[in-house]
XYZ file of C-alpha atoms in Angstrom:
311
model
C 159.194 21.264 15.096
C 162.752 20.256 16.878
C 164.522 22.857 19.176
C 167.482 21.748 20.557
C 168.432 23.310 23.885
C 171.365 22.624 26.529
C 170.465 21.406 29.963
C 170.737 24.481 31.586
C 168.286 26.335 29.133
C 165.887 23.504 28.969
C 163.918 24.869 32.112
C 164.128 28.780 30.975
C 162.321 27.856 27.535
C 159.974 30.242 25.743
C 157.507 27.464 26.285
C 154.769 26.875 23.597
C 151.319 26.582 24.171
C 148.221 27.099 26.669
C 147.199 24.127 28.137
C 146.621 25.518 31.649
C 143.801 28.304 31.475
C 143.408 30.992 33.934
C 146.747 32.201 33.857
C 147.202 35.960 33.373
C 151.306 37.971 33.174
C 152.754 39.614 36.329
C 152.236 43.003 36.202
C 155.734 45.132 36.032
C 155.280 46.189 38.770
C 155.059 43.162 40.723
C 158.193 42.268 38.638
C 159.549 45.318 39.345
C 159.333 44.443 43.347
C 160.189 40.500 42.679
C 163.589 40.378 40.990
C 164.750 37.072 39.881
C 161.338 35.464 39.758
C 162.136 32.206 36.977
C 159.791 30.577 38.277
C 158.106 26.938 36.430
C 155.050 25.148 37.181
C 154.093 21.523 36.788
C 151.275 19.938 36.799
C 149.289 16.950 34.599
C 147.346 16.811 31.723
C 145.794 13.864 29.664
C 147.835 13.355 26.022
C 145.836 14.616 23.133
C 145.885 13.774 19.380
C 144.829 15.799 16.957
C 145.041 15.843 13.797
C 148.454 14.960 12.339
C 150.030 16.424 15.075
C 150.599 13.301 18.294
C 151.515 14.827 21.350
C 152.025 11.440 23.026
C 155.271 11.940 20.382
C 156.874 15.272 21.750
C 159.805 15.270 23.848
C 161.455 17.605 25.956
C 163.300 18.898 23.152
C 160.370 19.473 21.025
C 157.714 22.320 21.266
C 153.977 22.387 20.920
C 151.783 24.633 19.008
C 148.650 26.319 20.433
C 146.195 25.482 18.113
C 147.458 21.921 18.450
C 146.350 21.543 22.164
C 143.270 24.522 21.956
C 141.618 21.664 19.602
C 139.065 19.227 20.628
C 139.405 15.505 20.610
C 137.928 12.407 21.954
C 141.487 10.490 21.231
C 142.734 10.804 24.910
C 146.078 9.406 25.675
C 147.520 8.984 29.346
C 148.137 11.616 31.415
C 151.444 13.226 31.286
C 153.520 15.985 32.806
C 153.457 19.582 31.913
C 155.727 22.318 32.467
C 154.854 25.746 32.392
C 156.348 28.989 33.109
C 155.335 31.463 35.636
C 156.767 34.356 33.521
C 155.227 33.200 29.850
C 152.509 31.131 30.739
C 153.104 28.739 27.997
C 153.669 25.346 28.410
C 155.065 22.136 27.040
C 154.084 18.517 27.103
C 156.830 16.338 28.849
C 157.534 12.677 27.350
C 160.630 10.610 27.285
C 160.427 9.844 23.501
C 156.662 8.575 23.175
C 156.628 7.485 26.265
C 154.513 9.959 29.097
C 156.692 10.285 31.883
C 153.417 10.142 34.354
C 150.503 7.506 34.098
C 147.125 7.558 35.196
C 147.916 5.338 38.687
C 150.359 7.754 39.751
C 150.968 11.508 41.114
C 153.695 13.894 41.075
C 154.944 14.465 44.723
C 157.674 16.273 44.389
C 159.331 18.582 42.064
C 162.953 21.050 42.097
C 165.809 22.123 40.203
C 169.385 21.094 41.319
C 172.220 23.656 41.185
C 173.371 22.949 37.457
C 169.799 23.835 36.546
C 168.577 20.019 35.776
C 164.993 20.530 36.835
C 163.613 16.554 38.855
C 160.641 15.058 39.693
C 159.492 12.711 42.377
C 156.800 10.408 41.252
C 155.265 8.038 43.529
C 152.504 4.860 42.090
C 149.162 4.840 43.897
C 147.872 1.233 44.381
C 144.684 0.785 42.256
C 144.614 -3.070 42.856
C 146.473 -5.310 45.126
C 149.551 -6.036 42.522
C 152.812 -4.964 43.777
C 152.445 -1.561 42.521
C 155.904 0.113 40.627
C 158.294 1.457 43.124
C 158.734 5.264 43.510
C 161.183 6.725 41.265
C 162.898 10.448 40.263
C 163.325 11.479 37.084
C 165.557 14.353 35.957
C 164.044 16.042 32.682
C 167.655 16.343 31.069
C 167.702 16.497 28.541
C 168.446 13.598 28.165
C 165.685 12.419 30.327
C 167.037 10.080 33.182
C 165.449 8.065 35.585
C 166.272 6.288 38.847
C 164.302 3.836 41.050
C 164.389 5.018 44.685
C 165.516 2.849 47.358
C 165.235 2.618 50.761
C 161.622 3.580 51.439
C 158.961 1.218 53.178
C 155.670 0.116 51.071
C 153.777 2.579 53.130
C 156.106 5.668 52.603
C 156.463 8.430 50.155
C 159.276 10.851 49.299
C 158.170 14.264 48.679
C 159.057 17.844 48.622
C 162.214 17.555 46.972
C 165.058 20.867 47.186
C 168.075 20.709 44.820
C 170.745 22.389 47.527
C 172.797 25.109 46.920
C 175.596 22.748 47.185
C 174.658 20.339 44.431
C 172.525 17.688 46.740
C 169.191 16.367 46.168
C 167.393 16.210 49.525
C 163.387 15.647 50.350
C 161.192 14.333 53.017
C 159.364 11.001 53.597
C 156.480 10.406 55.090
C 153.450 7.911 54.867
C 151.936 7.578 51.587
C 148.873 9.225 53.105
C 150.469 12.181 54.157
C 150.557 11.513 57.982
C 153.816 11.185 60.043
C 156.234 10.578 61.617
C 158.381 12.796 58.901
C 161.908 12.160 58.214
C 164.361 14.837 56.139
C 166.516 12.563 53.711
C 169.835 12.799 51.470
C 168.900 11.195 48.216
C 171.752 9.637 46.066
C 171.752 11.633 42.817
C 173.577 8.262 40.687
C 171.989 5.691 42.421
C 168.417 6.937 43.825
C 168.922 5.501 47.354
C 168.034 7.228 49.964
C 169.572 8.209 53.594
C 168.174 9.688 56.222
C 169.443 13.161 58.021
C 169.641 12.854 61.587
C 171.146 16.243 62.475
C 167.012 17.633 62.214
C 164.074 15.809 63.543
C 160.437 16.996 63.680
C 157.997 16.247 66.827
C 156.276 12.567 66.071
C 153.044 13.968 65.440
C 153.998 17.143 63.365
C 152.771 17.171 59.444
C 155.757 18.501 57.657
C 155.775 19.599 54.126
C 157.965 21.898 51.092
C 161.336 22.533 51.570
C 163.271 25.647 50.577
C 167.011 26.841 50.584
C 167.559 30.440 50.435
C 171.112 31.839 48.803
C 172.455 32.236 52.541
C 171.730 28.588 53.147
C 169.181 28.467 55.362
C 166.549 26.228 54.840
C 162.857 26.654 55.403
C 159.587 24.335 55.561
C 155.988 24.459 57.148
C 154.434 22.380 59.568
C 150.546 21.586 59.082
C 148.284 21.611 61.468
C 144.838 19.204 61.693
C 142.770 22.094 60.137
C 145.254 23.388 57.718
C 146.517 25.787 59.358
C 150.688 26.444 58.380
C 153.333 27.526 60.347
C 156.591 28.681 58.751
C 159.605 26.861 60.537
C 163.196 27.531 59.758
C 165.954 24.524 59.458
C 169.279 25.257 61.356
C 171.663 21.905 61.463
C 173.346 23.196 64.817
C 169.537 22.857 66.174
C 167.736 19.466 66.205
C 164.435 21.342 66.979
C 162.976 23.402 63.806
C 162.290 26.878 64.596
C 158.867 28.228 64.449
C 158.618 31.500 62.707
C 155.060 32.164 62.303
C 151.875 31.356 61.077
C 150.901 31.951 57.281
C 148.146 34.253 57.026
C 146.634 36.554 54.372
C 145.218 39.919 55.056
C 144.713 38.733 58.906
C 143.474 35.758 58.003
C 145.170 32.384 58.879
C 146.139 30.059 55.999
C 143.832 27.049 56.430
C 145.117 24.423 53.557
C 148.912 23.546 53.579
C 151.113 24.682 50.637
C 151.935 22.687 47.473
C 155.082 24.722 47.064
C 157.907 26.788 49.110
C 160.785 28.325 46.674
C 163.106 30.978 47.823
C 164.063 33.448 44.799
C 167.927 34.378 43.845
C 167.246 36.867 45.651
C 166.669 35.396 49.133
C 162.827 36.203 48.827
C 160.914 33.594 50.199
C 157.659 32.418 48.047
C 154.626 30.243 48.780
C 152.457 28.439 46.074
C 148.817 27.136 46.681
C 144.963 28.321 47.744
C 143.117 28.882 50.803
C 140.471 26.126 50.890
C 137.501 25.269 48.831
C 139.438 28.454 46.398
C 141.179 28.085 42.946
C 143.413 28.764 41.304
C 146.565 28.142 43.411
C 148.561 31.102 43.486
C 152.330 32.424 43.987
C 152.523 34.525 47.099
C 155.330 36.567 48.907
C 155.842 36.020 52.332
C 157.313 37.948 55.029
C 159.704 35.453 56.900
C 159.237 37.705 60.272
C 155.279 37.413 60.412
C 154.298 34.695 58.298
C 152.409 37.610 55.960
C 151.625 36.497 52.504
C 150.756 38.961 49.829
C 149.233 37.435 46.438
C 151.757 37.963 43.665
C 150.390 35.700 40.633
C 147.519 33.198 40.128
C 149.132 30.021 38.199
C 147.675 27.117 37.614
C 149.651 24.247 37.912
C 150.348 21.432 40.904
C 154.144 22.864 42.202
C 156.786 25.269 41.404
C 160.126 25.600 41.668
C 162.865 28.182 41.325
C 165.444 27.716 37.378
C 168.605 28.798 37.898
C 171.264 30.036 35.364
């Protein structure tokens, strides 16, 4: 079934299908306490052919029915990206015509929305042989889908933690492919994919930094992860080169011990963290107190990364 939408509305679709299990709906109380919680998640799933419905032929303007995605099949295709709404729990398989946006030898290393509402992912190949891997790329989920090769990375570097800023730029964090420091903040050219390092803010050479979020007031936040997963919320100020540590993240008095998958700021300025404690599943969305680092569990969300859609 074809369902044509504009780029701005793409991230807000009432997506069909239930690809990911374990998701319950937000309670009315949680919705009342957290206005403008327009969150989408992205993850990966095998692409499956069932009966006459070829999921690999579904593109970003088509919807997939529940019956097709919930059926059992042995015809497993390469993994693909799956976009899911936190509000509705419905999901959509994303392909560029009949081509999967994510292959089995690739990982999703970043996810964000631009100021015009376009969703963007960073995809990083994982070398499975001695052959030269394909380069890192960023893909605009459109429609239409557009892909740019990222230039300016060293062979052992990875682009991740994408953030579409309020003023229309795309920035990210670059570190080694195994996630180790040094970590650098970069600008990404939206026309060419070329990266340039931002020298105004510098992290310590031994700090593991991940996730970027910007609130409506223009303040940037990130997180620093310790050797045992302990995670500290950090504010980035362009007037001060050294990041400002705000407090260690914790839930019910227990220190958070596993880093974060994503950090997002809502349209009302509420900071949201996404992830799971070590050895726990699924990931969940948490409200974060910026001053104390206290996290309040809001909703389980079985996906990989999240971002805020924009109108």
